[in-house]
CSV table of C-alpha atoms in Angstrom, one decimal:
chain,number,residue,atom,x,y,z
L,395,UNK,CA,0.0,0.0,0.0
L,396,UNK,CA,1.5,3.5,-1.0
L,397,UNK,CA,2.0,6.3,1.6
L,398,UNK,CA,-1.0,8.5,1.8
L,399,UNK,CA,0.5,11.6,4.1
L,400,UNK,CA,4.1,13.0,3.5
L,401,UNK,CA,6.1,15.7,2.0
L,402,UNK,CA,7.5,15.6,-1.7
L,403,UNK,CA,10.2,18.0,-3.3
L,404,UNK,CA,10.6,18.4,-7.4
L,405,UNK,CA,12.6,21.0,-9.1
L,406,UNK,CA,12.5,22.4,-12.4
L,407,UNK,CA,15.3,24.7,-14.4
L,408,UNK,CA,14.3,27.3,-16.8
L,409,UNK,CA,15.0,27.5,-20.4
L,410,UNK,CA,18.3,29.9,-19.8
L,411,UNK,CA,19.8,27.2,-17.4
L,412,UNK,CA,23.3,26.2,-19.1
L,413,UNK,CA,22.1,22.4,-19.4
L,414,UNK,CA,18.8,23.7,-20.9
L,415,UNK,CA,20.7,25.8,-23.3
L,416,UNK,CA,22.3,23.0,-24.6
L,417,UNK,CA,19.6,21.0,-25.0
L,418,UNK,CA,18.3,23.6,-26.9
L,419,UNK,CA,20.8,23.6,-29.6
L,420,UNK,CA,20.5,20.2,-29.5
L,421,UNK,CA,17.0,19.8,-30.5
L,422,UNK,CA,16.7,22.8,-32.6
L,423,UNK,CA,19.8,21.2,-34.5
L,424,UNK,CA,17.6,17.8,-34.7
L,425,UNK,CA,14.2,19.8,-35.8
L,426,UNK,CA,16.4,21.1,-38.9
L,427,UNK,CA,17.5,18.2,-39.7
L,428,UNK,CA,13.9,16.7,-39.5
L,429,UNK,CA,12.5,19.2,-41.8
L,430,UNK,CA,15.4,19.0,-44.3
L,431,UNK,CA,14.5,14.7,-44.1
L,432,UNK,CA,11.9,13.2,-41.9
L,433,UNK,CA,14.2,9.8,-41.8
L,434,UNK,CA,17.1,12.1,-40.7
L,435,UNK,CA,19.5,10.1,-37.9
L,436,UNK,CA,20.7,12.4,-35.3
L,437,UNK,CA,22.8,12.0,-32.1
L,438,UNK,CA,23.6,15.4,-31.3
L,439,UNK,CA,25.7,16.9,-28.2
L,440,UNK,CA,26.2,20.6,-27.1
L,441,UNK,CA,28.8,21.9,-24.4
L,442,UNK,CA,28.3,25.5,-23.4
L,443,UNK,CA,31.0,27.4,-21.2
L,444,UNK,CA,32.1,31.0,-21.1
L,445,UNK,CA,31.7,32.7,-24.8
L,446,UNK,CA,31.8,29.2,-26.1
L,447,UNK,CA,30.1,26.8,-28.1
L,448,UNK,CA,30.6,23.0,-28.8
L,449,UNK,CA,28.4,20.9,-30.7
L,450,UNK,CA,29.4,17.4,-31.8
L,451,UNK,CA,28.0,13.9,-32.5
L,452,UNK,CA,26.6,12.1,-35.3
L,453,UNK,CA,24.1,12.2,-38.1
L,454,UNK,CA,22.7,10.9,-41.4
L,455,UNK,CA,20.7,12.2,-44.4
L,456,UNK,CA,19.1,9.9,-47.0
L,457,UNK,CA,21.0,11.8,-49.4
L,458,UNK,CA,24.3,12.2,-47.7
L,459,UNK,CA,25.7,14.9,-50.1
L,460,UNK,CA,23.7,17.1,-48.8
L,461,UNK,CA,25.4,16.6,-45.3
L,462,UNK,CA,28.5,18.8,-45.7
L,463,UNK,CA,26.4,21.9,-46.9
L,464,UNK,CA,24.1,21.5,-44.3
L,465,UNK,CA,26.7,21.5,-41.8
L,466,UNK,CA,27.4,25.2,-42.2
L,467,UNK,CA,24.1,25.9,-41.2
L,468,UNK,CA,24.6,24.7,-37.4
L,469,UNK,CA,26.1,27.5,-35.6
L,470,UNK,CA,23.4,29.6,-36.7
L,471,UNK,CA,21.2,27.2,-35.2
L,472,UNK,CA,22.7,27.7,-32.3
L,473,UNK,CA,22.7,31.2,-31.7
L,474,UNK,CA,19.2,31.6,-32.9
L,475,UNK,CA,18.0,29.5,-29.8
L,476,UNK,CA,20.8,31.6,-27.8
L,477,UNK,CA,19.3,34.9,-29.2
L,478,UNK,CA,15.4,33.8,-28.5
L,479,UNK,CA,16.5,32.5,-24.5
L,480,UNK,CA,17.7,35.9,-24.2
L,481,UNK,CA,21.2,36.3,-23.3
L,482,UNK,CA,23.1,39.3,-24.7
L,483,UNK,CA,25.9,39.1,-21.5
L,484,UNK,CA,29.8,40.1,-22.7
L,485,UNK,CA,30.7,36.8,-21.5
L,486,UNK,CA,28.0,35.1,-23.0
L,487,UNK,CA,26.3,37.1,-26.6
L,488,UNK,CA,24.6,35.1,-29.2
L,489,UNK,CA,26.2,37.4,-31.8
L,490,UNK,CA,29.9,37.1,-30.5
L,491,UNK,CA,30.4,33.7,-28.5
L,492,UNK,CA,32.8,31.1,-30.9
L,493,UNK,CA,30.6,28.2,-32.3
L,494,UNK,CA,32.8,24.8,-32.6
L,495,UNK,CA,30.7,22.2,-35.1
L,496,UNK,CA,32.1,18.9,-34.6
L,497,UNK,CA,28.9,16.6,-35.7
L,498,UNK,CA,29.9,13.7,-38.4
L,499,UNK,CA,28.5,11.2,-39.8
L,500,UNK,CA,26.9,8.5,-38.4
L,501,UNK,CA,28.6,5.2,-37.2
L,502,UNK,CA,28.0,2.2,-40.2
L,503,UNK,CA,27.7,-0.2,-37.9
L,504,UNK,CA,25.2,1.6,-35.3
L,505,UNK,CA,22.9,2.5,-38.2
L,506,UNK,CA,23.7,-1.5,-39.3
L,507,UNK,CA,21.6,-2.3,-36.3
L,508,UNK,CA,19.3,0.2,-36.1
L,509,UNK,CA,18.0,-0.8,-39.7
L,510,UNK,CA,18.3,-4.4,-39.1
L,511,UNK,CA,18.1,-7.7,-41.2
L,512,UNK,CA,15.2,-7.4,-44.2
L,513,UNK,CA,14.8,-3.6,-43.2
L,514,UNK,CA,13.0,-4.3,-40.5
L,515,UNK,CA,14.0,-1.3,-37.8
L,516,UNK,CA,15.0,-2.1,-34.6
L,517,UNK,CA,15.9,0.0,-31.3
L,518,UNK,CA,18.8,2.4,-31.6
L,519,UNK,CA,20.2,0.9,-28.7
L,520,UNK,CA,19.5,-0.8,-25.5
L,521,UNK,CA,17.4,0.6,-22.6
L,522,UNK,CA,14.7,0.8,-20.3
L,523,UNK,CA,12.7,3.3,-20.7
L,524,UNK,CA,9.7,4.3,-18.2
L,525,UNK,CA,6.1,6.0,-18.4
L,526,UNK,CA,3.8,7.5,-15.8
L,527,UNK,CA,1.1,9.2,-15.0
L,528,UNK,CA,-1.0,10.1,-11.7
L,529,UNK,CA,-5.1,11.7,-11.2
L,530,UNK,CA,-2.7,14.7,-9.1
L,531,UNK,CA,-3.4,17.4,-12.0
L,532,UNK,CA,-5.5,17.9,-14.6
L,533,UNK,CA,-2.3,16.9,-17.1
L,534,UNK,CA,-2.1,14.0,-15.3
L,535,UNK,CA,0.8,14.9,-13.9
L,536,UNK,CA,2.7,14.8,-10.8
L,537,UNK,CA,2.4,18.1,-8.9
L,538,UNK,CA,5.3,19.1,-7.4
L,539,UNK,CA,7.1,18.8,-11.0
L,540,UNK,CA,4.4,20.7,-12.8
L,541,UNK,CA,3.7,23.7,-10.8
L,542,UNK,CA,7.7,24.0,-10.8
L,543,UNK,CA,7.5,23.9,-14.1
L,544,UNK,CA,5.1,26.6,-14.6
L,545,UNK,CA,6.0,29.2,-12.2
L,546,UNK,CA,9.5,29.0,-14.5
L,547,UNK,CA,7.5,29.4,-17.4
L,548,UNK,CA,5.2,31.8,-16.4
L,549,UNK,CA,8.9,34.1,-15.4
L,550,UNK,CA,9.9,33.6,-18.8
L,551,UNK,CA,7.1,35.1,-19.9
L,552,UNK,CA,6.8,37.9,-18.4
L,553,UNK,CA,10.8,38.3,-19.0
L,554,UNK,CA,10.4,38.2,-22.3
L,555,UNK,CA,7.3,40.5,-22.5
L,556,UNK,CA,9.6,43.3,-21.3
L,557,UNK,CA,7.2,43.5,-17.7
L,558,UNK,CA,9.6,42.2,-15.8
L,559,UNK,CA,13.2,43.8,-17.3
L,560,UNK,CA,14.7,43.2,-13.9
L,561,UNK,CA,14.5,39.3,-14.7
L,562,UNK,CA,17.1,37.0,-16.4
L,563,UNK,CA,17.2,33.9,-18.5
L,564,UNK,CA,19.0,31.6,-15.6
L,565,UNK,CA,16.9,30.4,-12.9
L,566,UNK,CA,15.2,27.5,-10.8
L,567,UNK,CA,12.5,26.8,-8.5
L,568,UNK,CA,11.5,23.6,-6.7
L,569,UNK,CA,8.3,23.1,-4.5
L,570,UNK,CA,8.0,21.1,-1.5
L,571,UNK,CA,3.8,19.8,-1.3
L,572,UNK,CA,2.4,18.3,1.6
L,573,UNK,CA,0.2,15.5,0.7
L,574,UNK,CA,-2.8,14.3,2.6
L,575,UNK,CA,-4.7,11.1,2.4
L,576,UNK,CA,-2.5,11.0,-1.4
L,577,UNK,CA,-3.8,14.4,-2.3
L,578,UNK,CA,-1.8,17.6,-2.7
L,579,UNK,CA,-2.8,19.9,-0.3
L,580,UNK,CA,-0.8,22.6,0.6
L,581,UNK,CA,3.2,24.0,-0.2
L,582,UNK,CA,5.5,24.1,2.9
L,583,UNK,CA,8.3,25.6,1.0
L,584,UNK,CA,8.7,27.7,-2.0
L,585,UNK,CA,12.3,28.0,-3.9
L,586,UNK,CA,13.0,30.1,-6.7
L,587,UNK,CA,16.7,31.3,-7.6
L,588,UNK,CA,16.8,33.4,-10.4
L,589,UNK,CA,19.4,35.5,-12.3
L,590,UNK,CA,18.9,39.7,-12.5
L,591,UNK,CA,20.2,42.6,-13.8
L,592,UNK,CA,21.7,44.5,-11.2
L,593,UNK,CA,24.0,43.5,-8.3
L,594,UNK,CA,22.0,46.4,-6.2
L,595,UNK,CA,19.0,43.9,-5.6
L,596,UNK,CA,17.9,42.2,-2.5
L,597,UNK,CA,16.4,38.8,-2.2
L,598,UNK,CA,13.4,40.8,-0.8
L,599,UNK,CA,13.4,43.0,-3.9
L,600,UNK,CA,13.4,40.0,-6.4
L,601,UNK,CA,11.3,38.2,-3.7
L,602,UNK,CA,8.8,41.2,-4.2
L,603,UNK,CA,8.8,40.8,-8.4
L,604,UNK,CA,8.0,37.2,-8.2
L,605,UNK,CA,5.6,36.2,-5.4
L,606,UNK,CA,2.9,37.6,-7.5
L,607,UNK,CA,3.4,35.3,-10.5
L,608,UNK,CA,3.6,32.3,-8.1
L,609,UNK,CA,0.7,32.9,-6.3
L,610,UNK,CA,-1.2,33.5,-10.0
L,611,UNK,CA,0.4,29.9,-10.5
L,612,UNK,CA,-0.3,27.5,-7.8
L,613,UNK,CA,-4.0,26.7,-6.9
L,614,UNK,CA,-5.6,28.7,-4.6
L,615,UNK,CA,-5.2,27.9,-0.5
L,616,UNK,CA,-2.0,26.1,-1.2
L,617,UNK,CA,0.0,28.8,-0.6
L,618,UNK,CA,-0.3,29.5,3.8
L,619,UNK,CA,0.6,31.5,6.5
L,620,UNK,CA,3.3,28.7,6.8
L,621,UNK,CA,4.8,28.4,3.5
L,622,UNK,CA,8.2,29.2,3.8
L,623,UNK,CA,9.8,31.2,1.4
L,624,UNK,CA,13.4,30.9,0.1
L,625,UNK,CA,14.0,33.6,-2.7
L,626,UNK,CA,18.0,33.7,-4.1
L,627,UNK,CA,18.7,32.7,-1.1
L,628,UNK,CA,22.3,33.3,-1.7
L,629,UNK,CA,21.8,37.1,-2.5
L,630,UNK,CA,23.2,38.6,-5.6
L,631,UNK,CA,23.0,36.4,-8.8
L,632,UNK,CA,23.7,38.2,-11.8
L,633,UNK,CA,26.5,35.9,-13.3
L,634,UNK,CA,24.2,33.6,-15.0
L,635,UNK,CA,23.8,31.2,-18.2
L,636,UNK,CA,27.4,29.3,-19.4
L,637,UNK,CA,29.4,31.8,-18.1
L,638,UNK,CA,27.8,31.5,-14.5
L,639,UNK,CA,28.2,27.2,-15.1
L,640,UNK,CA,29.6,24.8,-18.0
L,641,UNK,CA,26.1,23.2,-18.9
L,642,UNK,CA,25.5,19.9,-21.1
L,643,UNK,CA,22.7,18.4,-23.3
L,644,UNK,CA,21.0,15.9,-21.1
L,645,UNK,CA,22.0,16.6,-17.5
L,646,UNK,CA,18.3,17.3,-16.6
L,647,UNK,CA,16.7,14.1,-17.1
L,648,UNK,CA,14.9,14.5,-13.8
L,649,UNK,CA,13.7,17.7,-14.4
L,650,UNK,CA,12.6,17.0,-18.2
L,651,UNK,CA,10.2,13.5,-16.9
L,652,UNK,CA,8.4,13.3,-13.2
L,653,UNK,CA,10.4,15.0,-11.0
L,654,UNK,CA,11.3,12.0,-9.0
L,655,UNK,CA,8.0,10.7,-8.9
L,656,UNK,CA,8.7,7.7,-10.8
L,657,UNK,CA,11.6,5.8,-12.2
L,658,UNK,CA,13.9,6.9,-14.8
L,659,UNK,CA,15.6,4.3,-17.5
L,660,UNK,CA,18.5,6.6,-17.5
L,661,UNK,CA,18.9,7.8,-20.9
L,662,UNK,CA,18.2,11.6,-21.9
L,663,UNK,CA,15.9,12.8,-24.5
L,664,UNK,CA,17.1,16.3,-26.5
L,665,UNK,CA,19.4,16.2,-29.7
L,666,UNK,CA,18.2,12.6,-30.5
L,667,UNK,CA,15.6,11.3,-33.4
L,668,UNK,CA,13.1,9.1,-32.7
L,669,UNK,CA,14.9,5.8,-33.7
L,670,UNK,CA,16.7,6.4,-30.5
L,671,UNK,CA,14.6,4.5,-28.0
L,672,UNK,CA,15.2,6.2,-24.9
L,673,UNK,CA,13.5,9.8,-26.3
L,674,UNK,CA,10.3,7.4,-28.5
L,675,UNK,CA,9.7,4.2,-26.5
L,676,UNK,CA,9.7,7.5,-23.4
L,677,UNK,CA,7.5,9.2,-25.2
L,678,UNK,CA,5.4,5.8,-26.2
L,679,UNK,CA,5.6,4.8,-21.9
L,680,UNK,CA,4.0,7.9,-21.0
L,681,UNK,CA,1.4,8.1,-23.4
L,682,UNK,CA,0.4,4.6,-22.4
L,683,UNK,CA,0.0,5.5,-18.9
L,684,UNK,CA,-1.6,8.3,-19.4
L,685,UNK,CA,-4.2,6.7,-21.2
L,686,UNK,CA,-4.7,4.0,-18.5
L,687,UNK,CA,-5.3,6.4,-16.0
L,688,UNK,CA,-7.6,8.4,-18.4
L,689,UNK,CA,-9.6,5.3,-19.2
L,690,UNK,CA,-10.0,5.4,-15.4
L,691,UNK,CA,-8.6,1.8,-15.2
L,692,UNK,CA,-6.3,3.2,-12.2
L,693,UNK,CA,-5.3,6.4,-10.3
L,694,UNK,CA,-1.9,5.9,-11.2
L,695,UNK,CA,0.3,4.0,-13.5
L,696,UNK,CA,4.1,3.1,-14.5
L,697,UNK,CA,4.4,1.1,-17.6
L,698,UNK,CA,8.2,0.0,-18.6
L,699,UNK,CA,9.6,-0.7,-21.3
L,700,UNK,CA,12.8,-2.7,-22.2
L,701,UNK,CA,14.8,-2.9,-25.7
L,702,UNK,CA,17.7,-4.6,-27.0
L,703,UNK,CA,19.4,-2.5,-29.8
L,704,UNK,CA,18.9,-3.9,-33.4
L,705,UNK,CA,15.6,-5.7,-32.0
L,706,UNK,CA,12.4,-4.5,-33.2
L,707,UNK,CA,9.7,-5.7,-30.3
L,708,UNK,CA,10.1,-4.9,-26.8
L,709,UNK,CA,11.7,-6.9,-24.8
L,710,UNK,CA,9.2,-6.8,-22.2
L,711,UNK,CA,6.1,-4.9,-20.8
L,712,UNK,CA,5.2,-3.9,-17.2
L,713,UNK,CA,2.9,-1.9,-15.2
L,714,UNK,CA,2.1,-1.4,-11.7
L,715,UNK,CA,-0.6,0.8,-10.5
L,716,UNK,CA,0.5,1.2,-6.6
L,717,UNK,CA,-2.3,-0.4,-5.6
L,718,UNK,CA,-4.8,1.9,-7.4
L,719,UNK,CA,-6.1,-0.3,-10.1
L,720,UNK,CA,-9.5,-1.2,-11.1
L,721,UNK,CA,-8.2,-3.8,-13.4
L,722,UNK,CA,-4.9,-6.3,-12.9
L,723,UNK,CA,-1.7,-5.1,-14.0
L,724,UNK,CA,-1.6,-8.1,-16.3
L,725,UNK,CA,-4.6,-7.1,-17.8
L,726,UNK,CA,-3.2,-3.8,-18.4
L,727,UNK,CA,0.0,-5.1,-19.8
L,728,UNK,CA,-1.7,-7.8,-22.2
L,729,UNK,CA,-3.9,-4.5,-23.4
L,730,UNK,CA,-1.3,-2.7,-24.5
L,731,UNK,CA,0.5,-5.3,-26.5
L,732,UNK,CA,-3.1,-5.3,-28.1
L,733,UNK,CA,-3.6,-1.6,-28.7
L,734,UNK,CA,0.1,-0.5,-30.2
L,735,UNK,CA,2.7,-1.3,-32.0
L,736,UNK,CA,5.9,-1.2,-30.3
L,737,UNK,CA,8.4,-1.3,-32.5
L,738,UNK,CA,10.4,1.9,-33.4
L,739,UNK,CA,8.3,2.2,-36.2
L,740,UNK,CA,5.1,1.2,-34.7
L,741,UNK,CA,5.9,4.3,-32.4
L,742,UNK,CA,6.8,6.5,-34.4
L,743,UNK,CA,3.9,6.6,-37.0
L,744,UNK,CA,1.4,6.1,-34.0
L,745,UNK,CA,2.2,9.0,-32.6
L,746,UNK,CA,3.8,10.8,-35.6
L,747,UNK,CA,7.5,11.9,-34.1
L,748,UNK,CA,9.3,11.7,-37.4
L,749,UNK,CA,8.7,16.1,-37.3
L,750,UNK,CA,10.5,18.7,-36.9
L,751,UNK,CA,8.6,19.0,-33.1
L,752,UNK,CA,11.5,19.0,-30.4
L,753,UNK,CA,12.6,22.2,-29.5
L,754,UNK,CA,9.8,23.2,-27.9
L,755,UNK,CA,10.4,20.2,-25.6
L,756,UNK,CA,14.0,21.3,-24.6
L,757,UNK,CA,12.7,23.7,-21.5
L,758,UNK,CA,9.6,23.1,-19.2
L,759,UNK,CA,9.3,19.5,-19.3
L,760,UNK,CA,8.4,16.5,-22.1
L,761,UNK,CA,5.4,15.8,-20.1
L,762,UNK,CA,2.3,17.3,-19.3
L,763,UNK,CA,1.9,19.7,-22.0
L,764,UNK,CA,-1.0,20.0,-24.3
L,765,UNK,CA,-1.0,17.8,-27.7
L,766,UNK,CA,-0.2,20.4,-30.8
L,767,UNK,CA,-1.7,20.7,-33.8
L,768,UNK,CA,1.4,20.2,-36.1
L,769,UNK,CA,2.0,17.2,-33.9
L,770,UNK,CA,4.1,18.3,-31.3
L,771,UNK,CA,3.5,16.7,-27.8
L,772,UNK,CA,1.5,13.9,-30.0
L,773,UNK,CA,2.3,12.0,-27.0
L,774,UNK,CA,0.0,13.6,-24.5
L,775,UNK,CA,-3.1,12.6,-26.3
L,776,UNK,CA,-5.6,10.1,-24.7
L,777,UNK,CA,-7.0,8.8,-27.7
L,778,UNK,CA,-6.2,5.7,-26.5
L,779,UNK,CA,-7.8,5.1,-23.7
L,780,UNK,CA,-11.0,3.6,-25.3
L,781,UNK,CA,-9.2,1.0,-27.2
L,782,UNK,CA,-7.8,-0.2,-24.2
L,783,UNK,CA,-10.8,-0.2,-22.1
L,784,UNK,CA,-12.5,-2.5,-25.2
L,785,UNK,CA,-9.1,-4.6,-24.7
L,786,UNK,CA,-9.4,-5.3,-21.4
């Protein structure tokens, strides 16, 4: 039986966080390659330090003499997303830092596997790879991650709209909720660290700039008398972005899933295509739980699943529902095999990844956002949820 009443922490990082920036670049640099070919193969890795750029890894066209002139199109890739996050610091300019393109092409014997024997496709590579979702929000999400999440969004905004110059691109929050018989119910803590323009401000000073965006934010009553608030609790942080902290593509794999709410295979998501198992089958995981819990077959679910690279079908398929099922977990895991293909390709024409859609993704969390029209976040649909319901 799961806990009922405790305390649970989840942080998020904004879009100008340096490991955020990089998965940026990443993912921008895989959309243009999507558009250019939607059976593009990309593997793609960005380092970001002081007035420095590093971008390396490997890729594939169909028509691979294309590759080299589409090469010279990367570092302006790169400081487009630097440009729109919005950092214009001397030690870190979208206009002036050095851009270092070290992408190649892909390894022969890694797209060998990938395509397999009689073209069938299998996984890019090994893995487990984990789904979940949980009645907690509306998005069927946990809470702690996604009001994180959106008080950092809701900062960028207003950032961005020019209301709030004082704000910059670099920052994080994390929420502490109280939960009562398995039921959000109240923060006890509130932090939010986030980078601004002049060394002259206070923690109360930013403190008083963003307590009224997170109270617009979080539902109402959660927020009490006995909240406690920690706001740049360190004092002055104006050194922000790279040059405040080296950042990475996929340091934030935490941050980008459930917030330490539910397992995580292990493998990050940005820069790669969706051959790559640990961003699809991911993507496939969540969207299955989330349509067990919206077919109201349990108040929460996990669903794993496992790959061996080269191999089309999953390995194996489980769920667990913590106790809140209205249906066996067997039952749920015999559905599934019923309702989807599983196979990289099964996945990705179910839920149409093979798009230019991932840059958007990079910042604010893969989960919990609201399915696009051009196909982006295809994944958070629940248009499955009556098949499986017939299935079981």
């Amino acid at each position: 039986m799961s806990r009922k009443d405790y305390t649970f922490t989840s942080e998020s990082v904004s879009e100008g966080h340096p490991d955020k920036v990089c998965d940026r670049i990443s993912d921008a640099v895989l959309d243009a390659f999507l558009a250019e070919d939607e059976l593009a193969r990309v593997a793609c890795e960005t380092f970001a330090t002081t007035n420095r750029v590093v971008i390396g890894g490997e890729v594939g066209l169909t028509d691979q003499d294309k590759l080299k002139d589409f090469m010279g199109r990367v570092p302006d890739i790169a400081r487009a997303c630097i440009r729109d996050i919005g950092y214009e610091q001397d030690k870190f300019h979208w206009n002036t830092c050095k851009v270092d393109n070290y992408l190649h092409e892909q390894s022969a014997h890694i797209a060998q596997g990938v395509t397999g024997e009689r073209g069938e496709e299998g996984a890019g590579d090994q893995g487990i790879m984990f789904g979940y979702a949980v009645t907690e929000t509306p998005e069927l999400m946990p809470a702690p991650i996604h009001y994180s999440h959106a008080i950092l969004r809701r900062l960028a905004e207003v950032r961005k709209s020019g209301a709030e110059p004082t704000l910059r691109p670099d920052a994080k929050s994390q929420l502490s909720l109280r939960y009562a018989d398995g039921k959000p119910v109240e923060v006890t803590s509130i932090v939010l660290s986030t980078q601004h323009a002049e060394e002259s401000q206070t923690s109360a000073d930013i403190r008083a700039i963003v307590e009224p965006y997170i109270r617009e934010v979080l539902p109402e009553g959660w927020i009490t008398d006995a909240t406690e608030w920690w706001v740049n609790p360190t004092g002055t942080f104006v050194i922000g972005g790279p040059d405040g902290d080296a950042g990475l593509t996929g340091r934030k794999i935490i941050v980008d899933t459930y917030g330490g709410a539910a397992p995580h295979g292990g493998g990050a998501f940005s820069g790669k295509d969706p051959t790559k198992v640990d961003r699809s089958a991911a993507y496939a995981a969540r969207y299955l739980a989330k349509n067990v819990v919206a077919a109201g077959m349990a108040e929460r679910c996990t669903i794993q699943l496992s790959y061996a690279i080269g191999v089309a079908k999953p390995l194996s398929i489980y769920a667990n529902t913590e106790g809140t099922g209205q249906v066996s977990e067997a039952a749920i895991e015999k559905a599934i095999a019923q309702v989807m293909d599983l196979t990289p390709r099964g996945i990705r024409e179910h839920l149409q990844l093979n798009k230019p859609i991932y840059q958007r993704t990079a910042a604010y969390g893969h989960f919990g956002r609201a399915p696009e029209a051009d196909g982006g976040f295809s994944w958070e649909r629940t248009d499955l949820a009556e098949a499986l319901k017939k299935a079981v």
